């Protein structure tokens, strides 16, 4: 008599590893700031350099609360008012009451004050102030205060956007982007969406052996407003935890776009996918510039030669100008060790272009050629190859799983959740 082996329950997949979420952009609002000191006005204006403020219209005025009261006696109020005050704590609530009388009920107010006092905070709560920031503060504190005002209570985190761009044509930005996405999906078990933005020559379909009838072009060219339902129909599933928005890779038309044509599509993707990998073409125009400025992480892929170094330096400088408040641009050195080619050392290359070196990928024509011809990722062709460790390391860094160097910034923000409402 034999014993029957009890049926084993299906193996459950481990839960997804926690990663950093994307930065939430401030919606299209108008802000007017009334500052008593010129250096405070400069502080508020510098907040516009933060990419989270890219949609905001901000103007600054001289004077504090009293100047704001006089202004809004005869002018409509904006979405948000920022006022600086140097008044004694006992006088601030009364001044704010006068401001409330000339403001719309939907207007929100942030007060920039010079007094850190608990009793004052309680009075401000009763006055209905939205936020209170104690000066001196940083532009980051100002932006954080504004951002948190416009996040709905209990709102789900949004997806992290990571863009890969080659310093020079053929440097391998697409290959690195696709393999890093595979690593994130496999090792961290996070859903990834790869968006191939190289519409005439994109290779994401080839690299994943996919030929879907629809993709990114249908979304960006759609006459009707793009929504989540439409994007879900246009995505194609390439593997477990990996979806694609492919490029048509055709030349039957010219692919010219306005600066913000991809903005709405990316924002919709962020609401449903935790990691969005953008395969950005090696080009420099209005929409690639705007896309690079808006991402959570930018990674430049370069070969270790002089032409790549020059282009990478130019890219890094341009990106730093676009997003001065963000961390240094990431760098991946690809095709390292090409036979008979004089090369620049990876550390020297990174130091010269002032970037964070995320990883180094050795030249292996047979391995990468086989993967490309088969429509596979490197881990599928050779699971034990050491290059997979490099892809894993890059994936860990761009998703925030690896510790970031540098001390965290202290905040002088006191959260006051009530709204500034018009008094009867």
Tab-separated table of C-alpha atoms in Angstrom:
chain	number	residue	atom	x	y	z
A	1	UNK	CA	0.000	0.000	0.000
A	2	UNK	CA	1.360	3.412	-0.968
A	3	UNK	CA	0.826	6.670	0.777
A	4	UNK	CA	-0.637	9.461	-1.303
A	5	UNK	CA	1.230	12.755	-1.234
A	6	UNK	CA	-1.138	15.482	-0.118
A	7	UNK	CA	-1.793	18.103	-2.731
A	8	UNK	CA	0.405	21.142	-2.207
A	9	UNK	CA	-1.289	24.532	-2.226
A	10	UNK	CA	-0.203	26.837	-5.037
A	11	UNK	CA	2.844	28.854	-4.212
A	12	UNK	CA	1.989	32.450	-3.522
A	13	UNK	CA	4.196	35.195	-4.867
A	14	UNK	CA	5.999	37.254	-2.283
A	15	UNK	CA	4.587	40.734	-1.771
A	16	UNK	CA	6.147	43.571	-3.699
A	17	UNK	CA	9.102	45.307	-2.087
A	18	UNK	CA	8.514	48.864	-0.973
A	19	UNK	CA	9.945	51.549	-3.237
A	20	UNK	CA	9.953	55.336	-3.276
A	21	UNK	CA	6.857	56.861	-4.822
A	22	UNK	CA	6.868	59.632	-7.387
A	23	UNK	CA	6.767	63.318	-6.559
A	24	UNK	CA	3.293	64.775	-6.815
A	25	UNK	CA	3.074	67.921	-8.937
A	26	UNK	CA	1.142	70.949	-7.748
A	27	UNK	CA	-1.944	71.412	-9.973
A	28	UNK	CA	-2.465	74.428	-12.220
A	29	UNK	CA	-3.112	77.145	-9.650
A	30	UNK	CA	-2.378	80.836	-9.241
A	31	UNK	CA	-0.353	81.979	-6.236
A	32	UNK	CA	0.222	85.526	-5.043
A	33	UNK	CA	2.786	86.194	-2.334
A	34	UNK	CA	3.022	89.326	-0.156
A	35	UNK	CA	6.469	89.621	1.412
A	36	UNK	CA	7.794	92.214	3.827
A	37	UNK	CA	11.448	91.482	3.049
A	38	UNK	CA	13.179	91.194	-0.310
A	39	UNK	CA	15.030	88.025	0.724
A	40	UNK	CA	11.680	86.371	1.562
A	41	UNK	CA	10.370	87.286	-1.896
A	42	UNK	CA	13.487	85.733	-3.412
A	43	UNK	CA	12.895	82.600	-1.332
A	44	UNK	CA	9.316	82.265	-2.583
A	45	UNK	CA	10.335	82.918	-6.188
A	46	UNK	CA	13.084	80.290	-5.955
A	47	UNK	CA	10.388	77.718	-5.172
A	48	UNK	CA	9.368	77.929	-8.834
A	49	UNK	CA	12.621	76.173	-9.741
A	50	UNK	CA	11.278	73.002	-8.148
A	51	UNK	CA	9.801	70.733	-10.827
A	52	UNK	CA	6.724	70.143	-8.668
A	53	UNK	CA	5.810	73.779	-9.329
A	54	UNK	CA	6.022	73.551	-13.126
A	55	UNK	CA	2.298	74.276	-13.623
A	56	UNK	CA	2.027	77.105	-11.103
A	57	UNK	CA	1.598	80.809	-11.927
A	58	UNK	CA	3.292	82.797	-9.136
A	59	UNK	CA	3.601	86.541	-8.571
A	60	UNK	CA	5.172	88.342	-5.614
A	61	UNK	CA	4.250	91.729	-4.124
A	62	UNK	CA	5.755	94.027	-1.539
A	63	UNK	CA	4.081	94.230	1.861
A	64	UNK	CA	2.560	91.699	4.231
A	65	UNK	CA	-0.975	91.006	5.406
A	66	UNK	CA	-2.127	94.628	5.221
A	67	UNK	CA	-0.966	94.937	1.612
A	68	UNK	CA	-2.911	91.770	0.767
A	69	UNK	CA	-6.058	93.176	2.421
A	70	UNK	CA	-5.848	96.377	0.373
A	71	UNK	CA	-5.226	94.429	-2.843
A	72	UNK	CA	-8.205	92.114	-2.486
A	73	UNK	CA	-10.674	94.818	-1.560
A	74	UNK	CA	-10.918	95.520	-5.288
A	75	UNK	CA	-9.394	92.399	-6.923
A	76	UNK	CA	-10.378	88.708	-7.004
A	77	UNK	CA	-8.348	86.365	-4.854
A	78	UNK	CA	-6.124	83.624	-6.341
A	79	UNK	CA	-6.170	79.949	-5.408
A	80	UNK	CA	-3.437	80.458	-2.824
A	81	UNK	CA	-2.126	83.478	-0.927
A	82	UNK	CA	1.253	83.474	0.798
A	83	UNK	CA	1.778	86.283	3.327
A	84	UNK	CA	4.813	87.128	5.408
A	85	UNK	CA	4.276	88.823	8.750
A	86	UNK	CA	6.609	90.372	11.286
A	87	UNK	CA	3.777	91.474	13.574
A	88	UNK	CA	3.727	90.555	17.267
A	89	UNK	CA	1.941	87.219	17.852
A	90	UNK	CA	-1.038	88.917	19.541
A	91	UNK	CA	-1.751	91.028	16.419
A	92	UNK	CA	-1.504	88.326	13.734
A	93	UNK	CA	-4.946	86.658	14.220
A	94	UNK	CA	-6.737	90.027	14.022
A	95	UNK	CA	-4.920	90.898	10.788
A	96	UNK	CA	-5.844	87.533	9.331
A	97	UNK	CA	-9.485	88.130	10.193
A	98	UNK	CA	-9.421	91.280	8.062
A	99	UNK	CA	-7.841	89.295	5.213
A	100	UNK	CA	-10.547	86.628	5.523
A	101	UNK	CA	-13.243	89.239	4.986
A	102	UNK	CA	-11.951	90.044	1.475
A	103	UNK	CA	-11.108	86.476	0.379
A	104	UNK	CA	-13.196	83.887	-1.421
A	105	UNK	CA	-14.194	80.848	0.622
A	106	UNK	CA	-12.064	78.549	-1.568
A	107	UNK	CA	-8.874	80.594	-1.182
A	108	UNK	CA	-6.121	79.039	0.902
A	109	UNK	CA	-3.492	80.928	2.871
A	110	UNK	CA	0.035	80.083	3.933
A	111	UNK	CA	1.604	82.374	6.534
A	112	UNK	CA	5.355	82.875	6.678
A	113	UNK	CA	6.175	83.918	10.227
A	114	UNK	CA	9.208	84.650	12.344
A	115	UNK	CA	7.824	83.361	15.669
A	116	UNK	CA	7.883	79.718	16.709
A	117	UNK	CA	5.264	79.741	19.441
A	118	UNK	CA	2.702	77.065	20.349
A	119	UNK	CA	0.084	79.575	21.479
A	120	UNK	CA	0.347	81.364	18.142
A	121	UNK	CA	-0.104	78.039	16.307
A	122	UNK	CA	-3.343	77.401	18.207
A	123	UNK	CA	-4.642	80.843	17.328
A	124	UNK	CA	-3.796	80.279	13.680
A	125	UNK	CA	-5.688	76.990	13.679
A	126	UNK	CA	-8.750	78.788	14.940
A	127	UNK	CA	-8.228	81.459	12.272
A	128	UNK	CA	-8.402	78.775	9.572
A	129	UNK	CA	-4.891	79.158	8.153
A	130	UNK	CA	-3.926	76.294	5.860
A	131	UNK	CA	-0.218	76.154	6.714
A	132	UNK	CA	2.338	78.013	8.805
A	133	UNK	CA	6.024	78.050	7.857
A	134	UNK	CA	8.548	79.393	10.345
A	135	UNK	CA	11.299	81.507	8.820
A	136	UNK	CA	14.120	81.072	8.067
A	137	UNK	CA	13.082	78.220	5.785
A	138	UNK	CA	14.184	76.698	2.497
A	139	UNK	CA	12.470	76.695	-0.890
A	140	UNK	CA	11.931	72.973	-0.337
A	141	UNK	CA	9.881	73.759	2.777
A	142	UNK	CA	7.734	76.210	0.821
A	143	UNK	CA	7.098	73.726	-1.982
A	144	UNK	CA	6.306	70.933	0.485
A	145	UNK	CA	3.786	73.162	2.233
A	146	UNK	CA	2.076	73.973	-1.064
A	147	UNK	CA	2.150	70.377	-2.302
A	148	UNK	CA	0.565	68.949	0.837
A	149	UNK	CA	-2.299	71.425	0.598
A	150	UNK	CA	-3.396	69.919	-2.703
A	151	UNK	CA	-3.071	66.232	-1.875
A	152	UNK	CA	-6.441	64.759	-1.041
A	153	UNK	CA	-6.592	63.135	2.375
A	154	UNK	CA	-5.800	59.424	2.054
A	155	UNK	CA	-4.666	59.827	-1.568
A	156	UNK	CA	-2.745	56.850	-2.905
A	157	UNK	CA	0.940	57.365	-3.793
A	158	UNK	CA	1.731	57.920	-7.441
A	159	UNK	CA	4.091	56.000	-9.666
A	160	UNK	CA	7.796	56.789	-9.853
A	161	UNK	CA	8.981	58.031	-13.260
A	162	UNK	CA	12.481	57.051	-14.400
A	163	UNK	CA	13.847	58.242	-17.721
A	164	UNK	CA	16.767	56.679	-19.619
A	165	UNK	CA	18.469	58.670	-22.366
A	166	UNK	CA	21.615	57.933	-24.371
A	167	UNK	CA	24.442	60.458	-24.418
A	168	UNK	CA	25.127	59.455	-28.022
A	169	UNK	CA	23.271	57.427	-30.616
A	170	UNK	CA	23.949	53.715	-30.135
A	171	UNK	CA	25.133	54.036	-26.535
A	172	UNK	CA	22.488	51.527	-25.481
A	173	UNK	CA	20.019	53.585	-23.454
A	174	UNK	CA	17.058	51.482	-24.608
A	175	UNK	CA	18.742	48.162	-23.817
A	176	UNK	CA	19.702	49.338	-20.328
A	177	UNK	CA	16.217	50.754	-19.688
A	178	UNK	CA	14.476	47.517	-20.682
A	179	UNK	CA	16.775	45.261	-18.660
A	180	UNK	CA	16.550	47.488	-15.585
A	181	UNK	CA	12.752	47.349	-15.860
A	182	UNK	CA	12.965	43.546	-16.048
A	183	UNK	CA	15.137	43.522	-12.928
A	184	UNK	CA	12.716	45.757	-10.998
A	185	UNK	CA	9.780	43.567	-12.002
A	186	UNK	CA	11.584	40.326	-11.159
A	187	UNK	CA	13.482	41.249	-7.995
A	188	UNK	CA	11.196	43.850	-6.414
A	189	UNK	CA	7.955	42.388	-7.846
A	190	UNK	CA	6.744	45.850	-8.764
A	191	UNK	CA	4.542	46.444	-11.801
A	192	UNK	CA	6.521	48.328	-14.446
A	193	UNK	CA	5.320	50.155	-17.516
A	194	UNK	CA	7.913	50.786	-20.246
A	195	UNK	CA	6.995	53.757	-22.429
A	196	UNK	CA	8.895	53.816	-25.729
A	197	UNK	CA	9.041	57.503	-26.652
A	198	UNK	CA	11.182	56.973	-29.751
A	199	UNK	CA	8.142	56.816	-32.031
A	200	UNK	CA	9.925	56.446	-35.414
A	201	UNK	CA	12.680	54.032	-34.343
A	202	UNK	CA	11.696	52.555	-30.963
A	203	UNK	CA	12.877	49.026	-30.099
A	204	UNK	CA	10.877	48.013	-27.025
A	205	UNK	CA	8.597	45.843	-29.170
A	206	UNK	CA	11.577	44.063	-30.738
A	207	UNK	CA	13.410	43.592	-27.442
A	208	UNK	CA	10.374	41.961	-25.831
A	209	UNK	CA	9.341	40.075	-28.979
A	210	UNK	CA	6.035	41.933	-29.118
A	211	UNK	CA	4.162	43.443	-32.047
A	212	UNK	CA	1.003	44.991	-30.593
A	213	UNK	CA	-1.321	46.802	-33.018
A	214	UNK	CA	-1.597	49.858	-30.775
A	215	UNK	CA	0.682	51.804	-28.507
A	216	UNK	CA	1.878	55.240	-27.426
A	217	UNK	CA	1.204	56.924	-30.785
A	218	UNK	CA	-2.518	56.139	-30.522
A	219	UNK	CA	-2.635	57.847	-27.135
A	220	UNK	CA	-0.750	60.989	-28.083
A	221	UNK	CA	-2.590	61.388	-31.400
A	222	UNK	CA	-6.040	60.663	-29.979
A	223	UNK	CA	-8.494	63.437	-30.742
A	224	UNK	CA	-10.527	62.682	-27.623
A	225	UNK	CA	-9.206	63.176	-24.130
A	226	UNK	CA	-6.919	60.355	-23.032
A	227	UNK	CA	-8.099	58.500	-19.930
A	228	UNK	CA	-7.125	55.441	-17.932
A	229	UNK	CA	-9.497	53.141	-19.821
A	230	UNK	CA	-7.961	54.088	-23.135
A	231	UNK	CA	-4.404	53.606	-21.887
A	232	UNK	CA	-5.296	50.195	-20.469
A	233	UNK	CA	-6.442	49.141	-23.942
A	234	UNK	CA	-3.254	50.419	-25.552
A	235	UNK	CA	-0.863	48.685	-23.140
A	236	UNK	CA	0.473	45.238	-24.011
A	237	UNK	CA	1.632	42.702	-21.446
A	238	UNK	CA	5.191	41.521	-22.052
A	239	UNK	CA	5.863	39.476	-18.901
A	240	UNK	CA	4.819	39.142	-15.297
A	241	UNK	CA	4.716	42.689	-13.844
A	242	UNK	CA	5.787	44.256	-17.167
A	243	UNK	CA	3.561	46.169	-19.569
A	244	UNK	CA	4.539	48.149	-22.636
A	245	UNK	CA	3.427	51.267	-24.457
A	246	UNK	CA	5.218	50.567	-27.704
A	247	UNK	CA	6.322	52.896	-30.481
A	248	UNK	CA	4.947	52.371	-34.000
A	249	UNK	CA	8.501	52.483	-35.467
A	250	UNK	CA	7.210	53.712	-38.825
A	251	UNK	CA	8.152	56.632	-41.054
A	252	UNK	CA	4.795	57.202	-42.739
A	253	UNK	CA	4.563	60.565	-40.973
A	254	UNK	CA	6.760	62.977	-39.075
A	255	UNK	CA	6.565	62.688	-35.298
A	256	UNK	CA	6.560	66.297	-34.151
A	257	UNK	CA	4.991	67.208	-30.813
A	258	UNK	CA	4.403	70.209	-28.599
A	259	UNK	CA	6.228	70.680	-25.318
A	260	UNK	CA	3.574	69.144	-23.045
A	261	UNK	CA	1.910	66.614	-25.380
A	262	UNK	CA	3.080	63.657	-23.283
A	263	UNK	CA	2.393	65.232	-19.889
A	264	UNK	CA	-1.199	64.030	-19.452
A	265	UNK	CA	-0.317	60.479	-20.547
A	266	UNK	CA	2.512	60.197	-18.027
A	267	UNK	CA	0.341	61.568	-15.222
A	268	UNK	CA	-2.415	59.020	-15.954
A	269	UNK	CA	0.159	56.212	-15.964
A	270	UNK	CA	1.427	57.351	-12.558
A	271	UNK	CA	-2.015	56.801	-11.050
A	272	UNK	CA	-2.088	53.104	-11.923
A	273	UNK	CA	1.521	51.827	-12.162
A	274	UNK	CA	4.153	52.112	-9.401
A	275	UNK	CA	7.146	52.299	-11.777
A	276	UNK	CA	7.152	53.992	-15.183
A	277	UNK	CA	10.318	53.547	-17.238
A	278	UNK	CA	10.574	56.079	-20.059
A	279	UNK	CA	12.803	55.147	-22.978
A	280	UNK	CA	13.648	58.641	-24.231
A	281	UNK	CA	15.226	59.056	-27.683
A	282	UNK	CA	18.601	60.684	-28.215
A	283	UNK	CA	17.210	64.034	-29.345
A	284	UNK	CA	16.850	67.563	-28.026
A	285	UNK	CA	13.566	69.335	-28.648
A	286	UNK	CA	10.763	70.927	-26.658
A	287	UNK	CA	9.039	67.741	-25.514
A	288	UNK	CA	12.181	65.762	-24.614
A	289	UNK	CA	13.410	68.766	-22.629
A	290	UNK	CA	10.096	69.077	-20.781
A	291	UNK	CA	9.935	65.330	-20.126
A	292	UNK	CA	13.430	65.247	-18.631
A	293	UNK	CA	12.561	68.222	-16.425
A	294	UNK	CA	9.496	66.507	-14.955
A	295	UNK	CA	10.847	63.044	-14.037
A	296	UNK	CA	11.707	61.651	-10.612
A	297	UNK	CA	14.960	60.138	-11.891
A	298	UNK	CA	17.022	60.802	-15.015
A	299	UNK	CA	19.665	58.276	-16.069
A	300	UNK	CA	22.169	59.012	-18.839
A	301	UNK	CA	23.657	55.981	-20.584
A	302	UNK	CA	27.064	56.613	-22.146
A	303	UNK	CA	30.002	54.781	-23.649
A	304	UNK	CA	33.383	55.648	-22.090
A	305	UNK	CA	34.755	57.798	-24.914
A	306	UNK	CA	35.283	61.499	-25.536
A	307	UNK	CA	32.190	62.162	-27.683
A	308	UNK	CA	29.940	60.562	-25.061
A	309	UNK	CA	31.680	62.528	-22.323
A	310	UNK	CA	31.062	65.829	-24.105
A	311	UNK	CA	27.398	65.014	-24.771
A	312	UNK	CA	26.820	63.682	-21.256
A	313	UNK	CA	28.327	66.850	-19.781
A	314	UNK	CA	26.017	68.996	-21.910
A	315	UNK	CA	23.014	66.910	-20.894
A	316	UNK	CA	23.886	67.046	-17.205
A	317	UNK	CA	24.338	70.821	-17.302
A	318	UNK	CA	21.050	71.328	-19.129
A	319	UNK	CA	19.153	69.008	-16.784
A	320	UNK	CA	20.654	70.707	-13.717
A	321	UNK	CA	19.374	74.033	-15.026
A	322	UNK	CA	15.914	72.544	-15.583
A	323	UNK	CA	15.729	70.921	-12.130
A	324	UNK	CA	18.167	72.648	-9.754
A	325	UNK	CA	16.453	71.328	-6.625
A	326	UNK	CA	16.889	67.656	-7.599
A	327	UNK	CA	19.738	65.264	-6.886
A	328	UNK	CA	22.523	64.745	-9.395
A	329	UNK	CA	21.711	62.984	-12.636
A	330	UNK	CA	22.405	59.240	-12.701
A	331	UNK	CA	25.006	57.762	-15.054
A	332	UNK	CA	25.491	54.264	-16.461
A	333	UNK	CA	28.678	53.456	-18.368
A	334	UNK	CA	27.845	50.934	-21.107
A	335	UNK	CA	29.929	48.811	-23.470
A	336	UNK	CA	32.960	49.018	-21.193
A	337	UNK	CA	36.031	47.110	-22.362
A	338	UNK	CA	35.476	47.345	-26.119
A	339	UNK	CA	38.576	45.731	-27.690
A	340	UNK	CA	41.352	48.103	-28.794
A	341	UNK	CA	39.386	51.229	-27.869
A	342	UNK	CA	41.043	53.785	-25.561
A	343	UNK	CA	38.547	54.413	-22.769
A	344	UNK	CA	37.904	56.903	-20.002
A	345	UNK	CA	37.655	55.363	-16.534
A	346	UNK	CA	34.124	55.179	-15.163
A	347	UNK	CA	34.893	57.146	-11.985
A	348	UNK	CA	36.800	59.789	-13.934
A	349	UNK	CA	33.926	60.015	-16.441
A	350	UNK	CA	31.332	60.458	-13.679
A	351	UNK	CA	33.437	63.083	-11.900
A	352	UNK	CA	33.968	65.023	-15.123
A	353	UNK	CA	30.253	65.233	-15.903
A	354	UNK	CA	29.285	65.620	-12.213
A	355	UNK	CA	26.901	62.651	-12.098
A	356	UNK	CA	26.152	59.765	-9.772
A	357	UNK	CA	27.694	56.592	-11.184
A	358	UNK	CA	24.931	53.984	-10.931
A	359	UNK	CA	26.609	51.093	-12.711
A	360	UNK	CA	29.039	49.798	-15.333
A	361	UNK	CA	28.078	47.359	-18.082
A	362	UNK	CA	30.843	45.431	-19.820
A	363	UNK	CA	30.965	44.902	-23.573
A	364	UNK	CA	29.705	41.441	-24.553
A	365	UNK	CA	28.658	41.333	-28.198
A	366	UNK	CA	27.600	37.673	-28.146
A	367	UNK	CA	25.389	37.955	-25.057
A	368	UNK	CA	23.659	41.215	-25.953
A	369	UNK	CA	23.416	40.278	-29.643
A	370	UNK	CA	21.742	36.968	-28.809
A	371	UNK	CA	19.257	38.675	-26.492
A	372	UNK	CA	18.410	41.288	-29.114
A	373	UNK	CA	17.968	38.732	-31.901
A	374	UNK	CA	15.753	36.520	-29.732
A	375	UNK	CA	13.639	39.335	-28.335
A	376	UNK	CA	14.733	38.478	-24.789
A	377	UNK	CA	16.215	40.161	-21.763
A	378	UNK	CA	19.736	39.312	-20.598
A	379	UNK	CA	18.382	37.442	-17.556
A	380	UNK	CA	16.410	35.162	-19.888
A	381	UNK	CA	19.432	34.370	-22.045
A	382	UNK	CA	21.929	33.952	-19.195
A	383	UNK	CA	20.370	34.066	-15.735
A	384	UNK	CA	23.705	33.637	-13.915
A	385	UNK	CA	25.647	36.288	-15.815
A	386	UNK	CA	27.164	38.939	-13.551
A	387	UNK	CA	25.733	41.748	-15.680
A	388	UNK	CA	22.356	40.961	-14.113
A	389	UNK	CA	23.782	42.114	-10.779
A	390	UNK	CA	24.550	45.479	-12.366
A	391	UNK	CA	20.991	45.790	-13.679
A	392	UNK	CA	19.675	44.861	-10.240
A	393	UNK	CA	21.873	47.464	-8.554
A	394	UNK	CA	20.729	50.173	-10.963
A	395	UNK	CA	17.108	49.195	-10.388
A	396	UNK	CA	17.541	49.364	-6.616
A	397	UNK	CA	19.042	52.846	-6.821
A	398	UNK	CA	16.518	54.427	-9.180
A	399	UNK	CA	13.586	53.089	-7.140
A	400	UNK	CA	14.965	54.463	-3.883
A	401	UNK	CA	15.741	51.075	-2.342
A	402	UNK	CA	19.411	51.964	-1.858
A	403	UNK	CA	20.258	54.606	0.759
A	404	UNK	CA	20.692	58.088	-0.626
A	405	UNK	CA	23.834	59.919	0.422
A	406	UNK	CA	23.420	63.194	2.289
A	407	UNK	CA	21.526	64.242	5.345
A	408	UNK	CA	17.790	64.697	5.155
A	409	UNK	CA	16.535	68.234	5.229
A	410	UNK	CA	14.952	69.515	8.398
A	411	UNK	CA	11.580	71.158	7.959
A	412	UNK	CA	10.147	74.153	9.700
A	413	UNK	CA	6.620	73.417	8.535
A	414	UNK	CA	3.791	73.162	11.018
A	415	UNK	CA	0.777	71.373	9.549
A	416	UNK	CA	-2.505	73.176	10.048
A	417	UNK	CA	-5.146	71.253	8.065
A	418	UNK	CA	-8.090	73.650	8.263
A	419	UNK	CA	-9.041	75.844	5.349
A	420	UNK	CA	-9.049	79.606	5.316
A	421	UNK	CA	-12.746	80.291	4.927
A	422	UNK	CA	-14.591	83.522	4.352
A	423	UNK	CA	-16.169	84.921	7.463
A	424	UNK	CA	-19.866	85.687	7.472
